[in-house]
PDB file of C-alpha atoms in Angstrom:
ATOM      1  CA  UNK A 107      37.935  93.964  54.567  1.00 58.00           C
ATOM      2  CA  UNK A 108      37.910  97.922  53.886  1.00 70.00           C
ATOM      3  CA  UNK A 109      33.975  97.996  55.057  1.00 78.00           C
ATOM      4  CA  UNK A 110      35.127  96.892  58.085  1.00 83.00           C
ATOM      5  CA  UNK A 111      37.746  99.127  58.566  1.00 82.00           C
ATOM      6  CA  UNK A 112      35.408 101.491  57.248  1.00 87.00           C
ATOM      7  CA  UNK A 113      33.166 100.718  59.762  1.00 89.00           C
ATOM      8  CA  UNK A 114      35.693 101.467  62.403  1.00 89.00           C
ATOM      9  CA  UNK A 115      36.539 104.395  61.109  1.00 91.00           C
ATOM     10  CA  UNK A 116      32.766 105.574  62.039  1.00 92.00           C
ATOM     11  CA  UNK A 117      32.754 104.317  65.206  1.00 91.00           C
ATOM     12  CA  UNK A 118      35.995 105.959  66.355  1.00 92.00           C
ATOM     13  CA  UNK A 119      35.003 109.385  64.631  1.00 93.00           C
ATOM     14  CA  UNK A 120      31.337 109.106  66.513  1.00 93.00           C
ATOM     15  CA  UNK A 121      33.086 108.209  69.936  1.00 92.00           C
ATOM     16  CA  UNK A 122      35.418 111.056  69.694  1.00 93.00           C
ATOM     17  CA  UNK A 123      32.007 113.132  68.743  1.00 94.00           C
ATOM     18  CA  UNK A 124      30.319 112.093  71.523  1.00 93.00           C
ATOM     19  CA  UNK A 125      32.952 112.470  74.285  1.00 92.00           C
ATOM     20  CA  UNK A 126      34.005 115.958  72.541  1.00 94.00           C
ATOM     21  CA  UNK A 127      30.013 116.701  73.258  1.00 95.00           C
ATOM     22  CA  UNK A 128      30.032 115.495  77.062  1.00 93.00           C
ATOM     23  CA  UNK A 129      33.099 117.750  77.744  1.00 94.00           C
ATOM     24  CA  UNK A 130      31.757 120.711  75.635  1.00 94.00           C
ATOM     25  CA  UNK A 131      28.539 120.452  77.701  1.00 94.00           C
ATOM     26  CA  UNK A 132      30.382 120.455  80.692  1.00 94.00           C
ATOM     27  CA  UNK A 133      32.522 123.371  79.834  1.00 94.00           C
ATOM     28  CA  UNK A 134      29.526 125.289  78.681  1.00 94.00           C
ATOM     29  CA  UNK A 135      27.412 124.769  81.943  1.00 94.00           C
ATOM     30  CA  UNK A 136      30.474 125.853  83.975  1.00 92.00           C
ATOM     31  CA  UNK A 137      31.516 129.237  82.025  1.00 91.00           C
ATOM     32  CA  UNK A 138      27.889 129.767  81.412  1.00 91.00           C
ATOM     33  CA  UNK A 139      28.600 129.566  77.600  1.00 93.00           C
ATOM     34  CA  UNK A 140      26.975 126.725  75.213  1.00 94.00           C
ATOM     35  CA  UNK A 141      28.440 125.444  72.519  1.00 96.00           C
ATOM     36  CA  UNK A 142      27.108 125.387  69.245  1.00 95.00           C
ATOM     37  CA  UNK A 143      26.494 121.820  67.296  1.00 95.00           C
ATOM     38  CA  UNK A 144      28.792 122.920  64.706  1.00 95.00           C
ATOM     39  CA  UNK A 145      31.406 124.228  67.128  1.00 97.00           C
ATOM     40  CA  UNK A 146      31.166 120.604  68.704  1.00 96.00           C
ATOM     41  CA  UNK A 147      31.563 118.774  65.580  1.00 96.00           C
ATOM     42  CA  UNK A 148      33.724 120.930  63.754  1.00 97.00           C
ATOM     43  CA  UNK A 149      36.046 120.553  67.463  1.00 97.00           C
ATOM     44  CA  UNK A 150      35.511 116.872  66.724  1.00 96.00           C
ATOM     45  CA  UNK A 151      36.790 116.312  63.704  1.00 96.00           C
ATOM     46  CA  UNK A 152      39.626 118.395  63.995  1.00 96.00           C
ATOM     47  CA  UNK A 153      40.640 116.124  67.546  1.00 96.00           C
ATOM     48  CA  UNK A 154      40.600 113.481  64.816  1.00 95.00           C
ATOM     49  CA  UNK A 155      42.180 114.833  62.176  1.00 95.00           C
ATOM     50  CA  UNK A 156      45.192 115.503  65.003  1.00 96.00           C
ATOM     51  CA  UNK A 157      45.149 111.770  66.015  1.00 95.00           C
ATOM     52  CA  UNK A 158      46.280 111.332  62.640  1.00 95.00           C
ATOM     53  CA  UNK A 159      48.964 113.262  63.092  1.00 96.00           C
ATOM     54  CA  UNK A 160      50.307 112.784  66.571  1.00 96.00           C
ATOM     55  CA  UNK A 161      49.911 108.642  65.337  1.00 96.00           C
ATOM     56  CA  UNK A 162      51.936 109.646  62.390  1.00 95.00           C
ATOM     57  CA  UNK A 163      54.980 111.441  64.309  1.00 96.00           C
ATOM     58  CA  UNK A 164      54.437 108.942  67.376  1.00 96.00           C
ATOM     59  CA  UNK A 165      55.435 105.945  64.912  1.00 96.00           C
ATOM     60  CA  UNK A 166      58.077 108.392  63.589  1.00 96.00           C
ATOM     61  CA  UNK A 167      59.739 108.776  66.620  1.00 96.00           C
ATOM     62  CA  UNK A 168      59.513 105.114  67.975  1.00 96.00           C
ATOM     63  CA  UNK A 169      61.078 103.543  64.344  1.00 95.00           C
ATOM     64  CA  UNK A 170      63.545 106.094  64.978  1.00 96.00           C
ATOM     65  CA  UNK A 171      64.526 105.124  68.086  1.00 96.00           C
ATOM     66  CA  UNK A 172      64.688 101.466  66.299  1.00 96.00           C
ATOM     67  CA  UNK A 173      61.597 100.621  68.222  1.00 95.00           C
ATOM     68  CA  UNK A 174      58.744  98.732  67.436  1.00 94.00           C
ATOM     69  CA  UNK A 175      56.431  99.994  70.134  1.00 95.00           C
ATOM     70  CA  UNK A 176      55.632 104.243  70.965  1.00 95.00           C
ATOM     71  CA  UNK A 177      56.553 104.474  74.383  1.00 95.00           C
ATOM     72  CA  UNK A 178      56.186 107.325  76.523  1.00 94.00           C
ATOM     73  CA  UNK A 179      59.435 109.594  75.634  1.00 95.00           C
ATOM     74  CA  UNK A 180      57.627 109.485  72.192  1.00 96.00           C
ATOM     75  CA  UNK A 181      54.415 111.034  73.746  1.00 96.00           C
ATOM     76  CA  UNK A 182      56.753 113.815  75.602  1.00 96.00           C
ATOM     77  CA  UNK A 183      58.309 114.524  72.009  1.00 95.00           C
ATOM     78  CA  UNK A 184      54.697 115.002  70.381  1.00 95.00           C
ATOM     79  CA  UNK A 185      54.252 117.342  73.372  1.00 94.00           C
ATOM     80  CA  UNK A 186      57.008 119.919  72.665  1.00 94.00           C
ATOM     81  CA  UNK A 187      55.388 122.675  70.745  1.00 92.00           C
ATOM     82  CA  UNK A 188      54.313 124.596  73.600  1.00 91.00           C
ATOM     83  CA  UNK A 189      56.586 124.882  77.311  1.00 93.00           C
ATOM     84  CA  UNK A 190      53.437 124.388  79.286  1.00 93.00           C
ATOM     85  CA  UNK A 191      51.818 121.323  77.255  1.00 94.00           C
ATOM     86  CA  UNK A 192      55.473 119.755  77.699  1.00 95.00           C
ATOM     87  CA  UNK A 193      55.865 120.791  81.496  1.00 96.00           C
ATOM     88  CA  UNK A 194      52.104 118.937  82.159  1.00 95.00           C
ATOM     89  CA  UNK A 195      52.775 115.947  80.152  1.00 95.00           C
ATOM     90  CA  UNK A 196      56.109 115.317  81.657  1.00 95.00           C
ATOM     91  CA  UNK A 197      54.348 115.686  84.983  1.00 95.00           C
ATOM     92  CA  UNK A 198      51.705 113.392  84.666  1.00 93.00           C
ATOM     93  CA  UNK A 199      54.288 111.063  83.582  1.00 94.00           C
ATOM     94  CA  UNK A 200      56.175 111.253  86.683  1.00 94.00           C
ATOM     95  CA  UNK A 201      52.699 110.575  88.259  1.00 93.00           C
ATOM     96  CA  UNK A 202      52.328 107.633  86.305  1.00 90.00           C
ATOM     97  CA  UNK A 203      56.052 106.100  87.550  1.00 91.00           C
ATOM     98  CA  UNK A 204      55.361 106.903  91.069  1.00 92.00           C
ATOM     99  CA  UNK A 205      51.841 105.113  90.877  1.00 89.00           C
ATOM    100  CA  UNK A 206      53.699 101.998  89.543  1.00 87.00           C
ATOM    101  CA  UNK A 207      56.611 102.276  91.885  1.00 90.00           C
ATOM    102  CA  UNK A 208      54.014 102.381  94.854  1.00 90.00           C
ATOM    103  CA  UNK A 209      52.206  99.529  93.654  1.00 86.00           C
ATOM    104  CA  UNK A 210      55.325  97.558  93.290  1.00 87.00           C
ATOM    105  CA  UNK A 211      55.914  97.895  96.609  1.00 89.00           C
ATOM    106  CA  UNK A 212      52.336  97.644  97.799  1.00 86.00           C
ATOM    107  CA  UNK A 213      52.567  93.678  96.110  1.00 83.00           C
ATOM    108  CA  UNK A 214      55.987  92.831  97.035  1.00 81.00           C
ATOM    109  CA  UNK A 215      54.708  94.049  99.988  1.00 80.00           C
ATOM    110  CA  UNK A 216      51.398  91.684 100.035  1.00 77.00           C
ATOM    111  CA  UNK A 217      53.461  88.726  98.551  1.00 74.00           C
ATOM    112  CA  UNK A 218      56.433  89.030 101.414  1.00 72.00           C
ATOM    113  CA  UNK A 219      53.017  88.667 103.976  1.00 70.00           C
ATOM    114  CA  UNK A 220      51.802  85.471 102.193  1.00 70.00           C
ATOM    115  CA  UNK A 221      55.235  83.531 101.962  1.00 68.00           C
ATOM    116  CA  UNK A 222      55.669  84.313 106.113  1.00 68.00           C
ATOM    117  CA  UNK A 223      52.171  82.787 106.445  1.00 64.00           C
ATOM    118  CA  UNK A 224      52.630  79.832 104.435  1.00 63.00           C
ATOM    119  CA  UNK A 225      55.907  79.208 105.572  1.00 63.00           C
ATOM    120  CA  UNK A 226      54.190  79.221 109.121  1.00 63.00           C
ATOM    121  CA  UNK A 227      51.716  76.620 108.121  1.00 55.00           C
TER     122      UNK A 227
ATOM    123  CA  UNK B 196      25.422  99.791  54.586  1.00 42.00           C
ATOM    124  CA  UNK B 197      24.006 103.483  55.181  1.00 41.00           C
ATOM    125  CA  UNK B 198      25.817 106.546  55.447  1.00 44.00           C
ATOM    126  CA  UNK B 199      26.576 107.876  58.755  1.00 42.00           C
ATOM    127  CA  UNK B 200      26.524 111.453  59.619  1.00 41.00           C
ATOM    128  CA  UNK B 201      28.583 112.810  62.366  1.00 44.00           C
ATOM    129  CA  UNK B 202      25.669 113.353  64.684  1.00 47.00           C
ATOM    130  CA  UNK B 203      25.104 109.694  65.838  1.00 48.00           C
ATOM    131  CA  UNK B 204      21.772 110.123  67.103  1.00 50.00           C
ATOM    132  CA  UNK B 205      20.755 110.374  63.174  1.00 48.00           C
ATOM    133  CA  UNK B 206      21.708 106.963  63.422  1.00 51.00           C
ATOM    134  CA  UNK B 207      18.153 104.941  62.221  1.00 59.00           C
ATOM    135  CA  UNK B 208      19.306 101.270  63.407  1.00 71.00           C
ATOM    136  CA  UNK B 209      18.915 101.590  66.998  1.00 75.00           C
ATOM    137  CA  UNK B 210      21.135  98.048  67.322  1.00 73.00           C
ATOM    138  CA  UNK B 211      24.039  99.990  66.078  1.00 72.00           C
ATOM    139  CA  UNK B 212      23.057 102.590  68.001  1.00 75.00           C
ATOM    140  CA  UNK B 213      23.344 101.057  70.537  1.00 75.00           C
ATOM    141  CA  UNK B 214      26.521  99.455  69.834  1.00 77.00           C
ATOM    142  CA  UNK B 215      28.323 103.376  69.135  1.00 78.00           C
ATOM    143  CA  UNK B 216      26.549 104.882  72.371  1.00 78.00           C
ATOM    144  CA  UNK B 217      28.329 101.895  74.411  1.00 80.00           C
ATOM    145  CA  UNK B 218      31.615 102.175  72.102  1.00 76.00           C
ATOM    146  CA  UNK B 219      31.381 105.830  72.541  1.00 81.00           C
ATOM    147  CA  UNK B 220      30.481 106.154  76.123  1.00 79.00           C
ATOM    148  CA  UNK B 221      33.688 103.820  76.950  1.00 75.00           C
ATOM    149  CA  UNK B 222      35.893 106.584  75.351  1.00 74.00           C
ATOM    150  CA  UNK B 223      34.754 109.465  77.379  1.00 72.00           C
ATOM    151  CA  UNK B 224      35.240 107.087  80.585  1.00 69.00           C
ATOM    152  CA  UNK B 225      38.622 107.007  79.178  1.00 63.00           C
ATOM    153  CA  UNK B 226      39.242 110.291  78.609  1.00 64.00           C
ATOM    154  CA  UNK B 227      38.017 111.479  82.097  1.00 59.00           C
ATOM    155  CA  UNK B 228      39.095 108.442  84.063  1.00 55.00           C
ATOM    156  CA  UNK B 229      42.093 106.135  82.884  1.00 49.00           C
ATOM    157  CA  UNK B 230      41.890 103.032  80.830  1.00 55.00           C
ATOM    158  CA  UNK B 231      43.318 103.032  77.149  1.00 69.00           C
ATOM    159  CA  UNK B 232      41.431 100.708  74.553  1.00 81.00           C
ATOM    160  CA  UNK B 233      39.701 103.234  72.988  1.00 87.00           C
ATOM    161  CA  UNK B 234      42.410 105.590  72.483  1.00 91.00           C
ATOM    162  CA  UNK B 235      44.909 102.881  71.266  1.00 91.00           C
ATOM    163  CA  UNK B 236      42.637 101.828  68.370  1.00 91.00           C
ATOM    164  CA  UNK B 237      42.552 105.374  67.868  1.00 92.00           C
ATOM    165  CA  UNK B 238      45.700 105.816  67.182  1.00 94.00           C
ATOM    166  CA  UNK B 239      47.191 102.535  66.077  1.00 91.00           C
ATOM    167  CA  UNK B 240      44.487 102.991  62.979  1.00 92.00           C
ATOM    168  CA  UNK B 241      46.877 106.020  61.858  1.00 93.00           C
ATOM    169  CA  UNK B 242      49.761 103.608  62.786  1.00 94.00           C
ATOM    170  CA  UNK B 243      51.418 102.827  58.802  1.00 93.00           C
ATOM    171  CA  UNK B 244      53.052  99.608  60.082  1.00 93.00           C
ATOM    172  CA  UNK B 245      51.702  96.554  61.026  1.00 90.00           C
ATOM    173  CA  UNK B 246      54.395  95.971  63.791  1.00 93.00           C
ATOM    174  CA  UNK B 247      54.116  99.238  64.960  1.00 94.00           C
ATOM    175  CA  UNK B 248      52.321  98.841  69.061  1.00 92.00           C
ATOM    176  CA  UNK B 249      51.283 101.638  71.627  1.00 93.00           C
ATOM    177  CA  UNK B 250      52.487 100.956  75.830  1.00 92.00           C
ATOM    178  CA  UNK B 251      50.004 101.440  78.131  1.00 90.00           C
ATOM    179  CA  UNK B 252      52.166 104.444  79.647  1.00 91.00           C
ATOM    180  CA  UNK B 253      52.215 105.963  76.113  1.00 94.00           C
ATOM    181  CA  UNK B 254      48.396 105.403  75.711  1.00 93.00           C
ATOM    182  CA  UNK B 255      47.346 107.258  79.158  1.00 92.00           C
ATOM    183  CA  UNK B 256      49.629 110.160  78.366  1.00 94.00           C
ATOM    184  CA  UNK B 257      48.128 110.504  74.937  1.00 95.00           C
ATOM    185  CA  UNK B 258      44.655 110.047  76.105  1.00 93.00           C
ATOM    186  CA  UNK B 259      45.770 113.617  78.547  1.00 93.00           C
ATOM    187  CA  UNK B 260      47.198 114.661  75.712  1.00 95.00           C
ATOM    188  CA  UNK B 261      43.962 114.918  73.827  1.00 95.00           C
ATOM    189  CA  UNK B 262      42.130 115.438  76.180  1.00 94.00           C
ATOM    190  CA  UNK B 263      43.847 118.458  76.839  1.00 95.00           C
ATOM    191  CA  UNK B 264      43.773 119.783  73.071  1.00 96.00           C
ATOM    192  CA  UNK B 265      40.400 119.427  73.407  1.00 96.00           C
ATOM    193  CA  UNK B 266      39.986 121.744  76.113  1.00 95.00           C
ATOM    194  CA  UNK B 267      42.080 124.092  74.890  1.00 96.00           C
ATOM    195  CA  UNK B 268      40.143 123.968  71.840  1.00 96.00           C
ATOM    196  CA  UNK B 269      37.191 124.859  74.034  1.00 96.00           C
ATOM    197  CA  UNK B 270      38.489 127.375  76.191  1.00 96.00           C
ATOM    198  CA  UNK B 271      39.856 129.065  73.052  1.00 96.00           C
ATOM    199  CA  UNK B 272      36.707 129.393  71.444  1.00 97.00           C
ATOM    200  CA  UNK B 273      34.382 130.075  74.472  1.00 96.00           C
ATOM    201  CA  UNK B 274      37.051 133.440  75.009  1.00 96.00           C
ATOM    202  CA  UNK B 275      36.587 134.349  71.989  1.00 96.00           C
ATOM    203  CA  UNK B 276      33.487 134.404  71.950  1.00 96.00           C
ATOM    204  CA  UNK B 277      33.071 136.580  75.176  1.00 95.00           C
ATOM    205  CA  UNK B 278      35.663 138.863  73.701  1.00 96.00           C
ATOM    206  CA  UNK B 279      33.008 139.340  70.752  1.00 95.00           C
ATOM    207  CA  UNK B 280      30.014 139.785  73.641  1.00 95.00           C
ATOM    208  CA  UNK B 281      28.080 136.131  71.760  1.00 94.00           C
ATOM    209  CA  UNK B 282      26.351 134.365  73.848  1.00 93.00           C
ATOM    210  CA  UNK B 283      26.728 131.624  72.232  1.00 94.00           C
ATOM    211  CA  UNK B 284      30.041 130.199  70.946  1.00 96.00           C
ATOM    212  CA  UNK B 285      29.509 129.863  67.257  1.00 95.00           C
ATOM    213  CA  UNK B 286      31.610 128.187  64.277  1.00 96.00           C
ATOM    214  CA  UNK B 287      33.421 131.690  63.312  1.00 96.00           C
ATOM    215  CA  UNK B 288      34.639 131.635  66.842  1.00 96.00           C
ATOM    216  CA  UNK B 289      36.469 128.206  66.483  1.00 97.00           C
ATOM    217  CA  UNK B 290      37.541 129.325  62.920  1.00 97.00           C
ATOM    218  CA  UNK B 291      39.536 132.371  64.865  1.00 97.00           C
ATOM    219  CA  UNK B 292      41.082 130.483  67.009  1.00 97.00           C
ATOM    220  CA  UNK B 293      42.184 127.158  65.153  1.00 97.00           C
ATOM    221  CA  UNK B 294      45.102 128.370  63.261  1.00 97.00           C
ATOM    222  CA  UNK B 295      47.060 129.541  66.258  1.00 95.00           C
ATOM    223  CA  UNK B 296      45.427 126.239  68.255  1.00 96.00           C
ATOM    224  CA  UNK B 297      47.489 124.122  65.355  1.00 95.00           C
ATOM    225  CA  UNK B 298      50.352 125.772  65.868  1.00 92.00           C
ATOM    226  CA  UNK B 299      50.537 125.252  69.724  1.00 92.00           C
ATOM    227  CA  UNK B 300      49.889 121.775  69.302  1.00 91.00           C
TER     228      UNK B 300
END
């Protein structure tokens, strides 16, 4: 059971590597300033070592709450070291709600189209 | 089982190499894009509590989240390292800027 959650361990740690790498590269080939490998891993394992804790205060926060699952007011309490972290994490959710509202609507909107139809036939 | 390094290309059994390129490529779709999987197993492995689930909503903002820490992490480092005239951002230039990075965050 453990080498499996060993294993897991490894994969998560080398997928946060490699997407750490792809974003380093990118930020390197637009200031015009590479990263080292050791810069990249050492910015990797610290992204994971963070997880840790933002998973740590996230289940904090839901329990609580008296929650069982971390919902998104826990994420905007992880986020409020810093003004401007907060400010762009409350926005994006905001973005998220208004996607959801308009695709509500966009189905009702579909489904109200259907019923006429059938209702026709 | 062999020991794995951080750098996954010293990987030698190219099955599970190919296995962690896929795994891995699917989290930096996440992190640029928007899906969750990735990111939830992430952070549910941290989770202490069995019961204990991540929302979807939750999951996206957290995968901006670190994404953005990330960045910063990057940015950080890379001005550092043009404040020191390096053309190349090295590990003491992440070691300067982590403790006040940690704090932010």
């Amino acid at each position: 059971m453990s080498v499996d959650k060993d294993e897991t361990q490894q994969r998560l740690k080398a997928a946060v590597h490699y997407t750490v790498g792809r974003l380093c590269q990118r930020m390197g080939e637009d200031h015009r300033r590479e990263f080292s490998r050791q810069v990249i891993a050492a910015i990797a394992e610290t992204a994971f070592r963070q997880c840790d804790v933002f998973a740590k205060d996230l289940e904090a926060f839901a329990r609580h709450a008296k929650r069982s699952t971390v919902s998104s007011e826990d994420v905007k309490l992880v986020a409020r070291r810093s003004t401007a972290l907060s400010i762009y994490i409350q926005n994006k959710s905001e973005e998220l709600n208004q996607e959801q509202r308009d695709l509500k609507k966009k189905n009702a909107g579909k489904r109200k189209s259907r019923d006429t139809e059938e209702s026709r036939e | 089982m062999y020991l794995l390094s951080l750098n996954i290309h010293a990987v030698a059994d190219p099955v599970h190499r190919a296995h962690r390129y896929n795994f891995a490529k699917i989290l930096f779709s996440e992190l640029t894009i928007q899906r969750h999987e990735t990111v939830s197993k992430l952070l549910s492995s941290s989770f202490k509590e069995d019961k204990t689930r991540l929302s979807g909503d939750a999951a996206l903002l957290m995968a901006e989240l670190l994404k953005v820490f990330v960045q910063e992490a990057a940015v950080r480092s890379q001005k550092q390292a043009e404040s020191e005239d390096c053309d190349q951002v090295d590990i003491e230039h992440f070691e300067k800027i982590l403790p006040q990075l940690l704090l932010d965050f």
